[in-house]
mmCIF file of C-alpha atoms in Angstrom:
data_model
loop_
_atom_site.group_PDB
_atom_site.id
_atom_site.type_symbol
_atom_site.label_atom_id
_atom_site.label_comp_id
_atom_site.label_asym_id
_atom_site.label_seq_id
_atom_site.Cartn_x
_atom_site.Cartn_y
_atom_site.Cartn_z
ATOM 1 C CA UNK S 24 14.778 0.842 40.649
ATOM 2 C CA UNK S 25 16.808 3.988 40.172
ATOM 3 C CA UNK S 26 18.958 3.341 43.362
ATOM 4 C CA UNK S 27 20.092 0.276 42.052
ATOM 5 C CA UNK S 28 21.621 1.794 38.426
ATOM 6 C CA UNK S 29 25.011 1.453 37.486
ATOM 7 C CA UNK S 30 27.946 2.650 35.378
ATOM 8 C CA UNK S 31 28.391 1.898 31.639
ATOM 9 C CA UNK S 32 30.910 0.622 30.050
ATOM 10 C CA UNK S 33 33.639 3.269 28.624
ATOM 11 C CA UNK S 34 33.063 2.378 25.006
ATOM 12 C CA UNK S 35 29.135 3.222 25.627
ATOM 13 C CA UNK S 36 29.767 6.339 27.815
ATOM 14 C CA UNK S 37 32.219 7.393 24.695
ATOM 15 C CA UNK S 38 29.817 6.615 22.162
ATOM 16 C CA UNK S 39 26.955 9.320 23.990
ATOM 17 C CA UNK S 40 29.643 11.850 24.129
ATOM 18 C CA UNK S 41 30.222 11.510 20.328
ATOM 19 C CA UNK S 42 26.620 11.506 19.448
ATOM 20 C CA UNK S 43 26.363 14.805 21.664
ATOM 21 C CA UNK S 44 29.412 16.616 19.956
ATOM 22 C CA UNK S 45 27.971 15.639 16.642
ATOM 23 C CA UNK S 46 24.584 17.142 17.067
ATOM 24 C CA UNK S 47 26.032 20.097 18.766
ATOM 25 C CA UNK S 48 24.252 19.407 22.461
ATOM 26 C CA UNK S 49 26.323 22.246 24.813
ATOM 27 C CA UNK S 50 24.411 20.281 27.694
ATOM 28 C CA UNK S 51 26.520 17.458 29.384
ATOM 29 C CA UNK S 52 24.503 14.194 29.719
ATOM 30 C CA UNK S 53 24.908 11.458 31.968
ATOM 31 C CA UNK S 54 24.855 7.598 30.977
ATOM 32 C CA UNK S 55 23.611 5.001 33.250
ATOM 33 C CA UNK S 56 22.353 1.334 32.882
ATOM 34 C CA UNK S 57 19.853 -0.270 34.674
ATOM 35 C CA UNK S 58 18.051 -4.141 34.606
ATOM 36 C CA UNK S 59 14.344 -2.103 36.294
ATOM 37 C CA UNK S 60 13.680 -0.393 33.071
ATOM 38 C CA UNK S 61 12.387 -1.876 29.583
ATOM 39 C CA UNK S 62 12.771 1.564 27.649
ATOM 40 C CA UNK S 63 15.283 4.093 27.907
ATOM 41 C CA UNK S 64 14.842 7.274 28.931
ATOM 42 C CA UNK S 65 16.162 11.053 30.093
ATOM 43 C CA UNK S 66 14.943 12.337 33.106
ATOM 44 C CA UNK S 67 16.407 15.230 35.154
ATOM 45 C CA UNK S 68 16.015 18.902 34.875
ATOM 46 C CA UNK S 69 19.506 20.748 35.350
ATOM 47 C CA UNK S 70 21.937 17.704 35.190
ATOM 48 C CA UNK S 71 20.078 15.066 32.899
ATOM 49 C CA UNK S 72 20.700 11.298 32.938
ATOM 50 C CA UNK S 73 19.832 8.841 30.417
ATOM 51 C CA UNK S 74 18.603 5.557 31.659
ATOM 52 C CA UNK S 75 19.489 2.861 29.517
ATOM 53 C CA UNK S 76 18.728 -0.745 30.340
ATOM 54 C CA UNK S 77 21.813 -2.864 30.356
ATOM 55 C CA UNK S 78 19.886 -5.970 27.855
ATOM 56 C CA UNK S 79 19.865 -3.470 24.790
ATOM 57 C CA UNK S 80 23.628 -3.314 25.441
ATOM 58 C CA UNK S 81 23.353 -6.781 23.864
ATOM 59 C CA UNK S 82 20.144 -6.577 22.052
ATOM 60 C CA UNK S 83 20.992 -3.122 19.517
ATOM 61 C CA UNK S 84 23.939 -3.249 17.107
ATOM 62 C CA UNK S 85 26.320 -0.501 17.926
ATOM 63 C CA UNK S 86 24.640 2.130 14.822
ATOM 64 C CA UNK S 87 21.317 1.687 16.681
ATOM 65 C CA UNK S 88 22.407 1.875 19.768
ATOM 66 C CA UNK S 89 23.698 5.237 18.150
ATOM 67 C CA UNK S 90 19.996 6.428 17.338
ATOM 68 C CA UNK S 91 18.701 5.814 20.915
ATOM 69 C CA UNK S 92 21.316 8.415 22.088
ATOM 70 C CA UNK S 93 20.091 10.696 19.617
ATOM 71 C CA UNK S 94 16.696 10.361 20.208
ATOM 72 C CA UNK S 95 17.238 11.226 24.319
ATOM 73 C CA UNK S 96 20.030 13.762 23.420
ATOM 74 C CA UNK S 97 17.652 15.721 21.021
ATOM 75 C CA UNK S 98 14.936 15.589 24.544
ATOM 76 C CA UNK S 99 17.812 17.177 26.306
ATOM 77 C CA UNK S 100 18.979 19.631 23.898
ATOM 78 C CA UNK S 101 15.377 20.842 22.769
ATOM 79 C CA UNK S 102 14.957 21.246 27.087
ATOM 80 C CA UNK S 103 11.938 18.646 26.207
ATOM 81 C CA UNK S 104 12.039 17.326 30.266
ATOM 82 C CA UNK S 105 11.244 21.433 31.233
ATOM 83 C CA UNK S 106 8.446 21.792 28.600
ATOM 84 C CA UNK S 107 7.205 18.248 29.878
ATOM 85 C CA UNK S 108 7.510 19.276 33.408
ATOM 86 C CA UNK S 109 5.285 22.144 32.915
ATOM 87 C CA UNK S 110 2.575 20.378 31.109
ATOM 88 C CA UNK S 111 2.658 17.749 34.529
ATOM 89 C CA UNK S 112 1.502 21.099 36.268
ATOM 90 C CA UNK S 113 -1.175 22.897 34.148
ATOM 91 C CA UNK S 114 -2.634 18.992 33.924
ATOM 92 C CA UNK S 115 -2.406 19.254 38.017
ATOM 93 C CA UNK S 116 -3.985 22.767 37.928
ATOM 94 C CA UNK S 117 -6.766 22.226 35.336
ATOM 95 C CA UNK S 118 -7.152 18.545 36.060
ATOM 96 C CA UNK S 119 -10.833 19.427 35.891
ATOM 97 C CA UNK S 120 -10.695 20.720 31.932
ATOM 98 C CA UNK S 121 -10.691 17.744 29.499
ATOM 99 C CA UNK S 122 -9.222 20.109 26.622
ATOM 100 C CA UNK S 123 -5.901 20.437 28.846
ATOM 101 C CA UNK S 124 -5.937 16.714 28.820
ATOM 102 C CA UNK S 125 -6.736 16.746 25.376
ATOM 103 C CA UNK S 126 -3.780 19.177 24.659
ATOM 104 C CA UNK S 127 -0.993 17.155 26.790
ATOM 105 C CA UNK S 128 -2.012 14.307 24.458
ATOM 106 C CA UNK S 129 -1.467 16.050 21.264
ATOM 107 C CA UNK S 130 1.673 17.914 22.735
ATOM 108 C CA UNK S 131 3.349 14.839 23.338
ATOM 109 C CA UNK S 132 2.709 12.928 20.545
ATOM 110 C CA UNK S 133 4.191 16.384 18.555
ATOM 111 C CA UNK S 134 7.371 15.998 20.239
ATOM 112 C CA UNK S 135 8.323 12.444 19.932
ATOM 113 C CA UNK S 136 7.824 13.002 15.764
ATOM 114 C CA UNK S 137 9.786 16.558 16.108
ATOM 115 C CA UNK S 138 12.379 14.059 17.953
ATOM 116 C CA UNK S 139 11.841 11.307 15.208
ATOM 117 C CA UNK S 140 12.570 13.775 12.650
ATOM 118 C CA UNK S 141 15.630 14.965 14.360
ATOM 119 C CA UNK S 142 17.138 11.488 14.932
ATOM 120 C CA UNK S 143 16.550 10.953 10.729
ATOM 121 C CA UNK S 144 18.077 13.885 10.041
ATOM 122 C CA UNK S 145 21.340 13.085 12.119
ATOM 123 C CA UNK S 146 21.067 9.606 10.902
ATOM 124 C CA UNK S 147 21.286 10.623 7.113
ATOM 125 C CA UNK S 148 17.668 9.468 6.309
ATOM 126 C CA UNK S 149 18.558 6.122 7.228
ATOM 127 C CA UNK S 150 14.891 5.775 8.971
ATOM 128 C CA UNK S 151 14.965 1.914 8.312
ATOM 129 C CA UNK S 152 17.638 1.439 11.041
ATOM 130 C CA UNK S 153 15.634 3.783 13.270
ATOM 131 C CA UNK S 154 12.254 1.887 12.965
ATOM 132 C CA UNK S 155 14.150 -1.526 13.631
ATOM 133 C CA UNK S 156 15.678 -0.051 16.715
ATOM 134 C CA UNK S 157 11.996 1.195 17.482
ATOM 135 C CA UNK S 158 10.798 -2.319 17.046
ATOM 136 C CA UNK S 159 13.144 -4.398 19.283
ATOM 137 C CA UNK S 160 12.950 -1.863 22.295
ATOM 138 C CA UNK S 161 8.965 -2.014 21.913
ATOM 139 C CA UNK S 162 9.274 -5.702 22.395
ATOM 140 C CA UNK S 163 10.353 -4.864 26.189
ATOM 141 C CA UNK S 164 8.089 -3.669 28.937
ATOM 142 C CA UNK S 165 7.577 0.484 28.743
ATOM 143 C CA UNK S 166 7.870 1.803 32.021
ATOM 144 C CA UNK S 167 9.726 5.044 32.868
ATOM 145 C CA UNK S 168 8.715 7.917 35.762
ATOM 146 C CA UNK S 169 6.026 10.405 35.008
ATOM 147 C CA UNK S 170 8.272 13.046 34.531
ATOM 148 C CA UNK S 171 10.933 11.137 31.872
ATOM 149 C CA UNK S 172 11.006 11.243 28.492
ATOM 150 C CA UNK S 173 11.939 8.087 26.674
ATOM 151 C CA UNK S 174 12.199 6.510 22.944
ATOM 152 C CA UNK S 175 8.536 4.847 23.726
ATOM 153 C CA UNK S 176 5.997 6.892 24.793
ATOM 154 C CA UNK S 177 3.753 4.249 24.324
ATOM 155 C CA UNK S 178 3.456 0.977 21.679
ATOM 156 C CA UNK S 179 0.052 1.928 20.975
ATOM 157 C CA UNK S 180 1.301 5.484 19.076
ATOM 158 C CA UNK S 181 4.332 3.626 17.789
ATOM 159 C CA UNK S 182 2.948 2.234 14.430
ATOM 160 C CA UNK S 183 1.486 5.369 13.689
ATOM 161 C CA UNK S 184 5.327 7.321 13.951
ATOM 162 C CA UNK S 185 6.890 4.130 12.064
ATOM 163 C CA UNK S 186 4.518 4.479 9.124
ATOM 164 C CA UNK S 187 5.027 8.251 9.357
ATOM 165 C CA UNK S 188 8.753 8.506 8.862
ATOM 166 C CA UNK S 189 8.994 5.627 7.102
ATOM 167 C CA UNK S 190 6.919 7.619 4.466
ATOM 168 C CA UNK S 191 8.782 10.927 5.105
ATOM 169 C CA UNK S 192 12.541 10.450 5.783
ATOM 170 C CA UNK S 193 13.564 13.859 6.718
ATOM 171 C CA UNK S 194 16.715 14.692 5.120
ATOM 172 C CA UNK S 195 16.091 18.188 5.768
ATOM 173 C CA UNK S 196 17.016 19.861 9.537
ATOM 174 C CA UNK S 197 13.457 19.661 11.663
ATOM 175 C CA UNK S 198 11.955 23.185 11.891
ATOM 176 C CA UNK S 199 9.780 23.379 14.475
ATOM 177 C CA UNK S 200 11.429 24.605 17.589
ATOM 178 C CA UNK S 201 10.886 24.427 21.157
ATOM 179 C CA UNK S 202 9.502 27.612 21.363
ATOM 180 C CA UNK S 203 6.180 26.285 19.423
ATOM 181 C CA UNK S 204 5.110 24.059 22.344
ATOM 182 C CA UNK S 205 6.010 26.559 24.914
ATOM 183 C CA UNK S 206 3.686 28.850 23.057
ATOM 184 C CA UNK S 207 0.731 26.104 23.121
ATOM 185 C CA UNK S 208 1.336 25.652 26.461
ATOM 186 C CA UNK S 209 1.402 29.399 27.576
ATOM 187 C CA UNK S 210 -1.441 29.769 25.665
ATOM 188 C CA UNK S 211 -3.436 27.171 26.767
ATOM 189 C CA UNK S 212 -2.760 28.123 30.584
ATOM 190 C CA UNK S 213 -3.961 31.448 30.030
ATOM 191 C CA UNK S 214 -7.332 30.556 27.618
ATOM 192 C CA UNK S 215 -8.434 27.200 28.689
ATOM 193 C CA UNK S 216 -10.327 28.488 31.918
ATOM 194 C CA UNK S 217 -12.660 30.932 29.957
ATOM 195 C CA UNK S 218 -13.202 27.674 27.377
ATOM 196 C CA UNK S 219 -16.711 25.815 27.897
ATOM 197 C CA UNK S 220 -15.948 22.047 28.202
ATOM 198 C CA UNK S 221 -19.260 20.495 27.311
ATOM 199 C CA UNK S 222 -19.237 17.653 24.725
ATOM 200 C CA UNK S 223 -15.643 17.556 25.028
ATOM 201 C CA UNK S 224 -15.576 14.387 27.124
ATOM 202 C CA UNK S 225 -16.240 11.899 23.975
ATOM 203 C CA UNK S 226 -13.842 13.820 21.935
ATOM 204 C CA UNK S 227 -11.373 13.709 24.796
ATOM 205 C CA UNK S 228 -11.624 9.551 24.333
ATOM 206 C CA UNK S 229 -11.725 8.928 20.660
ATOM 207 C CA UNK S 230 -8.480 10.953 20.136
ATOM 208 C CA UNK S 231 -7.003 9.208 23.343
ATOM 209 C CA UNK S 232 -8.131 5.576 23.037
ATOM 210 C CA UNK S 233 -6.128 3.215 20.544
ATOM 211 C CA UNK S 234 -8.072 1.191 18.193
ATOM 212 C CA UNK S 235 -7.556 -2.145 18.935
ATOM 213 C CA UNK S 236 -5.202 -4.301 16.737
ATOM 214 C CA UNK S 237 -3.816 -1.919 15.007
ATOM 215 C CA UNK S 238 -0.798 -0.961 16.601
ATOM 216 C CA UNK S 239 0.375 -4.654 17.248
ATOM 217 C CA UNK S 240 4.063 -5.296 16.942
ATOM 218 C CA UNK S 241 3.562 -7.935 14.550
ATOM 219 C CA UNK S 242 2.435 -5.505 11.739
ATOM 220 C CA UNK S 243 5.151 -3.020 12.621
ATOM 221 C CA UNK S 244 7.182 -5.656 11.967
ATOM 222 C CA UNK S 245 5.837 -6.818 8.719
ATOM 223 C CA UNK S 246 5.968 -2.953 7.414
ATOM 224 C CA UNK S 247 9.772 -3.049 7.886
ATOM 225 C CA UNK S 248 9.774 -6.254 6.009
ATOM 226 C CA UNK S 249 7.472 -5.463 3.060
ATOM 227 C CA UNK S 250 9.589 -2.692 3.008
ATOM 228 C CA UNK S 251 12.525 -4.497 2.923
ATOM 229 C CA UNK S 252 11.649 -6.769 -0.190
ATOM 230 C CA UNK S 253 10.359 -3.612 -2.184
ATOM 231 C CA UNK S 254 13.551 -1.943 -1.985
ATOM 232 C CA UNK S 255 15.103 -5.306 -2.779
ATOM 233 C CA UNK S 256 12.864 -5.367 -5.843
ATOM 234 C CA UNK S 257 13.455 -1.769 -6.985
ATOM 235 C CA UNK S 258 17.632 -2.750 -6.591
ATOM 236 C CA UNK S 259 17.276 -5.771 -9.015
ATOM 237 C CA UNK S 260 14.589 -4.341 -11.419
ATOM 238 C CA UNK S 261 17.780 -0.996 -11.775
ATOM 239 C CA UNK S 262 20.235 -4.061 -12.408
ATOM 240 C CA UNK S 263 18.405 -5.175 -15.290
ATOM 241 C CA UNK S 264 17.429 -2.299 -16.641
ATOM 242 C CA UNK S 265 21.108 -1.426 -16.769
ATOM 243 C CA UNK S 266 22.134 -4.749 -18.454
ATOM 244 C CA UNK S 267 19.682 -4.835 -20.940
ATOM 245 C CA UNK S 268 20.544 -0.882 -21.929
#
């Protein structure tokens, strides 16, 4: 429950504000913790608050505690809450039209890696730390309001953003912009209606519905530590290259 939220400690409160003035976020964000929550989130259109729950206080180590507040300041920052808000309302207006469904889906899952990139990039390319951090929230319940935007969208899509960035560590500043989405949804409000929607239906569900077992934490887990032991490998095979030159 929202009502029931509480203060953070100084030291976390300080360590948002630092994570905002580094990635240049003119927006001020408030910190709150809460025990309802599994995943944190933003939520609030002209005065946002991120909603952290108080276990990960315990639960993160202090540099990924660091990447959750970068992943909800880039939300606020990129005005990701007003762009989601408006997608809530052509999906209320064309709840009828399976491609706006279809488009929401797509949209959202286009933001969180924009975001994903973003964190990476303020994080150095350390996307290791980032997927671990990933991995332990996903291992609480995801709930959040509609109209929030957290680190989890959902653990079914989560694998699938691991094994991306894992892959591609951006070291390079994220270039698609707000703007891009806002585009896709301005043009989708004013095209969709002529569209014809047959055969869209079955479409609509494979792109929607997760195939089952392969998201599961467990393997998420076991790409971070194959991962892990290869880069442990590629260290010691280095070392004796170098001694034996």
């Amino acid at each position: 429950d929202l009502k029931c939220s509480r203060r953070p400690p100084i030291w976390a409160a300080d360590a948002l504000e630092a994570v905002r003035i580094q990635m240049k976020c003119r927006r001020k964000i408030e910190l709150q913790l809460t025990d309802a929550m599994g995943s944190p989130f933003v939520c609030g259109l002209r005065n946002p608050v991120i909603f952290l729950p108080a276990n990960l206080l315990e639960k993160l180590t202090h540099i990924q505690l660091k990447t959750v507040f970068a992943h909800e300041v880039t939300h606020v920052k990129r005005f990701d809450i007003w762009t989601n808000s408006l997608q809530s309302v052509l999906q209320i207006i064309y709840w009828w039209h399976p491609l706006v469904w279809l488009a929401n889906v797509r949209i959202g899952h286009l933001r969180e890696q924009v975001t994903d990139d973003a964190v990476i990039f303020f994080m150095k390319g350390d996307s290791q730390t980032y997927a671990q951090t990933l991995l332990t929230i996903a291992k609480s319940a995801v709930h959040r309001p509609g109209l929030s935007l957290g680190i989890l969208k959902t653990k079914s899509f989560l694998r699938h953003r691991v094994e991306r960035f894992l892959k591609n560590s951006t070291t390079g500043q994220p270039g698609i912009t707000k703007s891009g989405i806002i585009i896709v949804l301005v043009f989708g409000a004013v095209f969709l209606p002529m569209g014809r929607t047959q055969s869209i239906n079955h479409e609509t569900a494979n792109h929607t519905k997760p195939r089952a077992g392969k998201h599961s934490l467990d393997e998420i887990q076991q790409l971070l530590k194959d991962r892990d032991e290869a880069a442990v490998k590629a260290k010691t095979a280095e070392k004796l290259a170098w001694e034996s030159g």
